[in-house]
Short mmCIF file of C-alpha atoms in Angstrom, two decimals:
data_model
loop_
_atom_site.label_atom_id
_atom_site.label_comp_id
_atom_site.label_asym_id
_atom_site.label_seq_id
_atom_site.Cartn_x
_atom_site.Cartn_y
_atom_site.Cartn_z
CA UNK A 2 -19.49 8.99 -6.71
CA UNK A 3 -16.73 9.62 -9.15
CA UNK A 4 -13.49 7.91 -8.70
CA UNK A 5 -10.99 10.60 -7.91
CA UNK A 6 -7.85 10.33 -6.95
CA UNK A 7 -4.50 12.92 -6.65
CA UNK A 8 -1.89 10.73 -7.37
CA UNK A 9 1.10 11.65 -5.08
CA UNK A 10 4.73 11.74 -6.62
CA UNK A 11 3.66 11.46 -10.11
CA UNK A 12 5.87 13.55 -12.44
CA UNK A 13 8.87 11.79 -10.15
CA UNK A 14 7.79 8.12 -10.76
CA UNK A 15 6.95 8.41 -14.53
CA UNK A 16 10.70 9.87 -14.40
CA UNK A 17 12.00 7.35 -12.60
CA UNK A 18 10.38 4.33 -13.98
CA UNK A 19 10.43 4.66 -17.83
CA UNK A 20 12.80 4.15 -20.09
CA UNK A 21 12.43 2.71 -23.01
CA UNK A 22 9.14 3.54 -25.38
CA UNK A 23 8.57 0.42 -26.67
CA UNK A 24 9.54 -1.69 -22.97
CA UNK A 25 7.00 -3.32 -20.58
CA UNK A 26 6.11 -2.04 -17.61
CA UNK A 27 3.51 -3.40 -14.87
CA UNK A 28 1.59 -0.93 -12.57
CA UNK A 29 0.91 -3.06 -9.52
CA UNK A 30 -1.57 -0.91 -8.04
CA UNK A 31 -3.58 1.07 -10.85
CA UNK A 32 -6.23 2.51 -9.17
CA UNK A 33 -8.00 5.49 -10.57
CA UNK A 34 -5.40 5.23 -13.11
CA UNK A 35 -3.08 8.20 -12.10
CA UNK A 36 -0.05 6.91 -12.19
CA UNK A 37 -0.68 4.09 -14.81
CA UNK A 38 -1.95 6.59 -17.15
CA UNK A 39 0.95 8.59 -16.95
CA UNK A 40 3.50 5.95 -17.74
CA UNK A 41 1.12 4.82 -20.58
CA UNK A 42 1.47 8.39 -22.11
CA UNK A 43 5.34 7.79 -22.09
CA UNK A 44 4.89 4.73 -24.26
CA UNK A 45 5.06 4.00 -27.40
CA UNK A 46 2.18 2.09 -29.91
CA UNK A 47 4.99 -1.31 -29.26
CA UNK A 48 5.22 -0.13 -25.80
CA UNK A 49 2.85 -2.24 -23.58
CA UNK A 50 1.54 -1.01 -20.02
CA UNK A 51 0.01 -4.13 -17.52
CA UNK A 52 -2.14 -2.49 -14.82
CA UNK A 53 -3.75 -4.07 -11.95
CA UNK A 54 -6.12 -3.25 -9.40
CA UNK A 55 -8.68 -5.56 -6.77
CA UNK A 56 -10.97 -2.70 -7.16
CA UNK A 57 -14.00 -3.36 -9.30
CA UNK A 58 -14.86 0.61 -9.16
CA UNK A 59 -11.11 1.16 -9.64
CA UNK A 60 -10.72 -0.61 -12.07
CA UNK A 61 -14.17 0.67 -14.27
CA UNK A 62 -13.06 4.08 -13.91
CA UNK A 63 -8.95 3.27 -14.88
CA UNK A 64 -10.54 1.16 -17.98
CA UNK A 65 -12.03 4.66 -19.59
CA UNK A 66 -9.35 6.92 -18.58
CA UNK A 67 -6.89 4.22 -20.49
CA UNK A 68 -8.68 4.29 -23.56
CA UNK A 69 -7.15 6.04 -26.70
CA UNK A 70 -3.68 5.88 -24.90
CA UNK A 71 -0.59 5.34 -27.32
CA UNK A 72 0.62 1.98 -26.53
CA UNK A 73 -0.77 -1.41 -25.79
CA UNK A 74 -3.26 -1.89 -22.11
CA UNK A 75 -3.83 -4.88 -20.27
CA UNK A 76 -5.89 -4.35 -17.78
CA UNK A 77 -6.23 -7.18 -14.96
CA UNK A 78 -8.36 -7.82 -11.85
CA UNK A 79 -5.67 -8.96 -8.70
CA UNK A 80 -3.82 -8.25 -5.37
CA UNK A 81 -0.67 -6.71 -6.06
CA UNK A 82 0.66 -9.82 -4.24
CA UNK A 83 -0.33 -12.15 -7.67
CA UNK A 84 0.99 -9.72 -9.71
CA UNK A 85 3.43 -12.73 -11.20
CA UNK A 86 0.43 -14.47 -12.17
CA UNK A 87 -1.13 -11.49 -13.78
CA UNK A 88 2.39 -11.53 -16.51
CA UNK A 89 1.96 -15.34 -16.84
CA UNK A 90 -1.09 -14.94 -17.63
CA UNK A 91 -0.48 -12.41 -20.32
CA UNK A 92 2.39 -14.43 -21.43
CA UNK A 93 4.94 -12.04 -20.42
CA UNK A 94 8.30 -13.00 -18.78
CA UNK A 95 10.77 -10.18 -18.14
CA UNK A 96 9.71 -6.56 -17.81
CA UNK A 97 11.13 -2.84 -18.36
CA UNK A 98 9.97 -1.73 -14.86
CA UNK A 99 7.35 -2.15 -12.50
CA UNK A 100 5.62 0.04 -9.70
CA UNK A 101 4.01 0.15 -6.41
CA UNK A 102 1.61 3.12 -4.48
CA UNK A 103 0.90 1.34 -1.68
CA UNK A 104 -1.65 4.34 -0.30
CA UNK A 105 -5.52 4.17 -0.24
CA UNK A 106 -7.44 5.77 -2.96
CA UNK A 107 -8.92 9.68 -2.26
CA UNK A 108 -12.01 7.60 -3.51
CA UNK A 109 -11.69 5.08 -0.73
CA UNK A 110 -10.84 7.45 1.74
CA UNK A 111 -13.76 9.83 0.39
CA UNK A 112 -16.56 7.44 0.25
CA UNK A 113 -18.31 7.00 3.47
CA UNK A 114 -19.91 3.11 2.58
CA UNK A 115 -16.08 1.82 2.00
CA UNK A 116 -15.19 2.49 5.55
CA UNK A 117 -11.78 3.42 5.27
CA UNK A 118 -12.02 6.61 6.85
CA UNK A 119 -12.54 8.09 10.31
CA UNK A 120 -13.74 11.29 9.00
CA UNK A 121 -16.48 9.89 7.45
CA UNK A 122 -19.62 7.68 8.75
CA UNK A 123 -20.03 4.42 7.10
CA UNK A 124 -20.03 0.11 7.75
CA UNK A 125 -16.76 -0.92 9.07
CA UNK A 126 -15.41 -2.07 5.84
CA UNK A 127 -12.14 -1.25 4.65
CA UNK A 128 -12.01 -3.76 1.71
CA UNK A 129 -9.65 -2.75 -1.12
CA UNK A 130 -11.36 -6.29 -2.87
CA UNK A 131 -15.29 -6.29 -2.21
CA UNK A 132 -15.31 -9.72 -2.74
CA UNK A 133 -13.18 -10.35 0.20
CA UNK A 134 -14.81 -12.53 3.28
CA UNK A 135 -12.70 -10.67 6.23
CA UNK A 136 -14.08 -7.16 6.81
CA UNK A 137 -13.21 -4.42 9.49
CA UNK A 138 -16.60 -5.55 11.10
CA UNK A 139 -15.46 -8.46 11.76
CA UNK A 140 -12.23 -7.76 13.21
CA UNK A 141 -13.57 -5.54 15.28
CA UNK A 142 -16.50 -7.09 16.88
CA UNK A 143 -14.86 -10.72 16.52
CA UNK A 144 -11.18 -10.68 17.41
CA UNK A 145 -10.20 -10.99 21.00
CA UNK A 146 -9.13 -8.62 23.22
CA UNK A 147 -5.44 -9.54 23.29
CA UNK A 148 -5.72 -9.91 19.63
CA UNK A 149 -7.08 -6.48 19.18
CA UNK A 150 -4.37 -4.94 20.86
CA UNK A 151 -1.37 -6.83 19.43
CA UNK A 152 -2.70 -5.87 15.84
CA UNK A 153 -3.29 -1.95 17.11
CA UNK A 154 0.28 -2.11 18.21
CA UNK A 155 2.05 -3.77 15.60
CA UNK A 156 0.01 -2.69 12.66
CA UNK A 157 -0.83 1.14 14.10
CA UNK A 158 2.12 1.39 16.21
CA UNK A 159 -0.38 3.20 18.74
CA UNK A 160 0.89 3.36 22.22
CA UNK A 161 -2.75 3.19 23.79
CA UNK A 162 -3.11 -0.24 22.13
CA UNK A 163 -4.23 -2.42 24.83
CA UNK A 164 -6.61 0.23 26.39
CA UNK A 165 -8.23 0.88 22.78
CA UNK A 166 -8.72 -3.16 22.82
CA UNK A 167 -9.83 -3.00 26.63
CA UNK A 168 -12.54 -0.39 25.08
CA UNK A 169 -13.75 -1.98 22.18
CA UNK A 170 -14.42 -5.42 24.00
CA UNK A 171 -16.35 -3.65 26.91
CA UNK A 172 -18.21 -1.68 23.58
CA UNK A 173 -19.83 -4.24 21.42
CA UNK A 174 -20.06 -6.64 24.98
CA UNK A 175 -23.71 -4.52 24.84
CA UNK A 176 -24.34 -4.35 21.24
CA UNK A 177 -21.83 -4.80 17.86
CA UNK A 178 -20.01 -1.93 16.45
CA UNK A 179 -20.96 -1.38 13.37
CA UNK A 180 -19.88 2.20 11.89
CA UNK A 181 -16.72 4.48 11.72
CA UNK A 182 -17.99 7.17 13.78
CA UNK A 183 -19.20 4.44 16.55
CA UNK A 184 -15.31 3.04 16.33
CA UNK A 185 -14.25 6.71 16.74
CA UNK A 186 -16.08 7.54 19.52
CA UNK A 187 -14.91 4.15 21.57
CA UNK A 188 -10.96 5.02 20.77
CA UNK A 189 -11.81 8.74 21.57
CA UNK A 190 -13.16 7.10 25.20
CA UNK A 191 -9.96 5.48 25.53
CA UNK A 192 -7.57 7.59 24.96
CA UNK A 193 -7.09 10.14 28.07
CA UNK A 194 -8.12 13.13 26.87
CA UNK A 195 -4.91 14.80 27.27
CA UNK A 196 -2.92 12.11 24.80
CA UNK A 197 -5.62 13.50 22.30
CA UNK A 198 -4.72 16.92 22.11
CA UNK A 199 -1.60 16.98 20.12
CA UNK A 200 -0.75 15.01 16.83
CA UNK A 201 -2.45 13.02 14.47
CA UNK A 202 -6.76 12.38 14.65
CA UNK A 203 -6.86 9.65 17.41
CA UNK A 204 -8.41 7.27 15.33
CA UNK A 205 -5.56 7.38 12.87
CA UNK A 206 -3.74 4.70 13.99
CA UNK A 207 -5.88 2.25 14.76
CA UNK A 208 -8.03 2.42 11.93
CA UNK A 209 -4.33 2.40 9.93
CA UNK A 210 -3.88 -1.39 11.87
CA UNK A 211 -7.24 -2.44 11.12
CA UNK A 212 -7.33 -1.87 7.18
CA UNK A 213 -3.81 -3.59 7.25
CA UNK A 214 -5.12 -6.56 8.76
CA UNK A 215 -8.16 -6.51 6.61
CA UNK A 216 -6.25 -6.57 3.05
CA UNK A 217 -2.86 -8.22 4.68
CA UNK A 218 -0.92 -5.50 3.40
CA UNK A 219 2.48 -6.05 5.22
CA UNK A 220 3.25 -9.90 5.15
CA UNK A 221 3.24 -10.15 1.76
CA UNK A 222 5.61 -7.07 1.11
CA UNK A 223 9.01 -8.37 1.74
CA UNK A 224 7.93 -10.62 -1.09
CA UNK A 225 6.47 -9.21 -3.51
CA UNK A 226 9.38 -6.88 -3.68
CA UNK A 227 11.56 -9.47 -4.04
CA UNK A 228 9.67 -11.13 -6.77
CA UNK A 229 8.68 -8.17 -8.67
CA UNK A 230 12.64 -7.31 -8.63
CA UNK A 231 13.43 -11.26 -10.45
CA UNK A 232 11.11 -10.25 -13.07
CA UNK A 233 12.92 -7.47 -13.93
CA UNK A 234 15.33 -7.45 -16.99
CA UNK A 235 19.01 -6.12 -16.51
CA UNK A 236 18.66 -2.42 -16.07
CA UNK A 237 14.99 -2.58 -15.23
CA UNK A 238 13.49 -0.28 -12.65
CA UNK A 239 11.34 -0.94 -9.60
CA UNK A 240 9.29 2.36 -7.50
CA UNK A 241 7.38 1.73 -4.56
CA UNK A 242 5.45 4.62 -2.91
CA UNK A 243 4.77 3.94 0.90
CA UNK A 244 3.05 6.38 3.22
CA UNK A 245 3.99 5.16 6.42
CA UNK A 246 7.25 3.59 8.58
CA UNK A 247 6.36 0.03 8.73
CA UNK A 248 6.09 -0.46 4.62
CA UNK A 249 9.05 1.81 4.46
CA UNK A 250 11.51 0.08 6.81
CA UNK A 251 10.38 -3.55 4.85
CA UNK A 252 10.77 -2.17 1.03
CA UNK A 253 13.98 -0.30 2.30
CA UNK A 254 15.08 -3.31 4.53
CA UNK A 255 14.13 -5.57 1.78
CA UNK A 256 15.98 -3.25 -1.68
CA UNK A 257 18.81 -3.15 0.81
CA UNK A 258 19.48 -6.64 1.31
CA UNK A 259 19.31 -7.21 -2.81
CA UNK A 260 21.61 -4.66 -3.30
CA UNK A 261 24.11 -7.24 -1.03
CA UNK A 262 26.63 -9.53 -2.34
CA UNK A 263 28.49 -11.53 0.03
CA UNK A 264 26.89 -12.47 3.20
CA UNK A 265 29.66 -15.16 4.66
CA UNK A 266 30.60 -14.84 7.86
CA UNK A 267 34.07 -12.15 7.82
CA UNK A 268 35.94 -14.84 9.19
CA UNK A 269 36.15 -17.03 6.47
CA UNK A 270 38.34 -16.00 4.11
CA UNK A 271 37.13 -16.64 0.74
CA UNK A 272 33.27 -16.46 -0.44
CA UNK A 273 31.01 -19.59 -0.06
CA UNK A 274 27.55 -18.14 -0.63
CA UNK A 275 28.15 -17.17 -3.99
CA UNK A 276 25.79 -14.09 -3.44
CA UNK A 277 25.55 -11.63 -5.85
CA UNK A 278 23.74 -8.02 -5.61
CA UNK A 279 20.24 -8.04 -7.31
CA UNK A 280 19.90 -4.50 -7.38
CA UNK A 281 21.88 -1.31 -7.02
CA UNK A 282 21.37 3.10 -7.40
CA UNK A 283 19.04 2.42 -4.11
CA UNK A 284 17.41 5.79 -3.22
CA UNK A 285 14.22 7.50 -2.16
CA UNK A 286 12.33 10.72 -3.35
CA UNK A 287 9.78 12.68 -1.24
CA UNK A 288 7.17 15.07 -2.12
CA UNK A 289 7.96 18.84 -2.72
CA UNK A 290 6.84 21.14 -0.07
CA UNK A 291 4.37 22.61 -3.19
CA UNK A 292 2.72 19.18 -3.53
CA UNK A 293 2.41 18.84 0.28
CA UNK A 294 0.88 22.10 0.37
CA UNK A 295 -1.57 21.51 -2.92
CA UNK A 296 -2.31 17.79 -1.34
CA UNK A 297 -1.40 17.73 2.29
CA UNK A 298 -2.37 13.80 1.80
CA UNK A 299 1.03 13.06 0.36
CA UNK A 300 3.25 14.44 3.33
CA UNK A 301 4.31 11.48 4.69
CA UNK A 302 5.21 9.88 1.15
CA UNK A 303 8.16 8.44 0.13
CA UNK A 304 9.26 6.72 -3.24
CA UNK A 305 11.82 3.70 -3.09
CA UNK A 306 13.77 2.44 -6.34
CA UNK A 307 16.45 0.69 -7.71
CA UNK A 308 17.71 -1.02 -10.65
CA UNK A 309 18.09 -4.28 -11.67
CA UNK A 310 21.76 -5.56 -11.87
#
């Protein structure tokens, strides 16, 4: 299957995030090469565009649609989380900008044997990195029950949590469950029937918590934001597309709190901390009610940015 992907927010993040022809720029999250190849068209030949991805098929299919592109590609195999290692690697200290789509691939989504969709039968997978040793089959059929439902909760913020958990256990207590569909129909069991009538597919949520614990997507955010805003040079730019509240509320809690100075108690009356804001021109962008409408898949989208100080 051919790795296709509708990048969401494009013309708005190559906007955003380049500046300079000839500056660096990092694409944490390449995948099909959407939005990388887009910021690599913006370049110059002294321009130089790092993309990463822990995709093998990603990354095979981004490595031909970069070729013949105007400026320099380095191409490199990681979590978004080592991205820092990635530069050091590539001897490369400060850069221009750097960028973040923290949604799954239309190729991951769209390819039954990956597991990461609900609408499609397949293994319970859900790996963004193949090579990884925790799988949705085993968080499924080895996790226990109060386990299960602090992860739906937290991770899927899905009210039936606990009864989805209750389900699951009873499930593979007679044999494992090993497919989407078989997940689907056990969270379809437990939610009451009337709960299931309105809003999202049932199974959204949970299989949202699952592939969150599967490739640790949230503990390492706060982070990596963080970090990817110290490599930044003064003026540089960092986007992050996130597709649902709980990345939003850390990359907005987190941009927030480096666009801070002082954090001393009010009381005392001059400044001990010696804080100083990282960042400022916080904002977000959202999709246009065309692109929701052409791709329905980016209506809960949301760019984040600022600027380096």
């Amino acid at each position: 299957m051919e790795f296709v992907h509708k990048s969401v927010l494009l013309g708005e993040s190559i906007d955003w995030l380049i500046t300079d022809r000839d500056g660096i720029y990092v694409d944490c999250t390449m995948g099909g090469a959407g939005h990388s190849k887009g910021f690599a068209m913006q370049l110059g030949e002294r321009g130089t565009l790092v993309a990463i991805d822990q995709d093998d098929d990603a990354i095979t299919a981004a490595s031909e649609r970069l070729q013949g592109m105007p400026c320099k590609i380095k191409i490199a195999k990681s979590n978004f989380k080592d991205f820092g290692e990635v530069l050091d690697g590539f001897g490369i200290e400060q850069i221009d900008g750097i960028f973040f789509d923290m949604g799954v691939s239309s190729y991951q989504l769209d390819t039954p044997e990956r597991g990461f969709s609900y609408m499609n039968d397949g293994p319970l997978d859900m790996r963004m990195d193949k090579s990884g040793r925790k799988d949705a089959y085993y968080i499924v059929n080895h996790y226990k029950e109060d386990e299960l439902a602090e992860m739906i909760y937290r991770y899927g913020e899905e009210r039936w949590s606990r009864r989805i958990a209750q389900f699951i256990v009873s499930e593979r207590a007679a044999a494992p469950i090993e497919t989407t569909f078989e997940l689907v129909n056990v969270i379809k069991k437990a939610i009451p029937k009337g709960a299931r009538q309105d809003g999202p597919h049932p199974a959204k949520r949970t299989f949202q918590a699952i592939r969150i614990e599967v490739n640790d997507e949230l503990n390492i955010l706060e982070k990596v934001v963080t970090q990817a805003v110290e490599r930044l040079k003064s003026g540089g730019r960092i986007g992050v597309i996130t597709f649902h509240s709980l990345e939003d509320r850390i990359v907005k809690q987190t941009l927030a709190q480096l666009a801070k100075g002082c954090i001393c108690p009010p009381q005392l009356p001059i400044c001990v901390c010696g804080r100083t804001p990282l960042v400022k021109k916080t904002g977000n962008i959202v999709p246009s009610d065309a692109e929701i409408e052409a791709n329905p898949r980016s209506r809960s989208a949301r760019l984040r940015y600022a600027i380096k100080r």
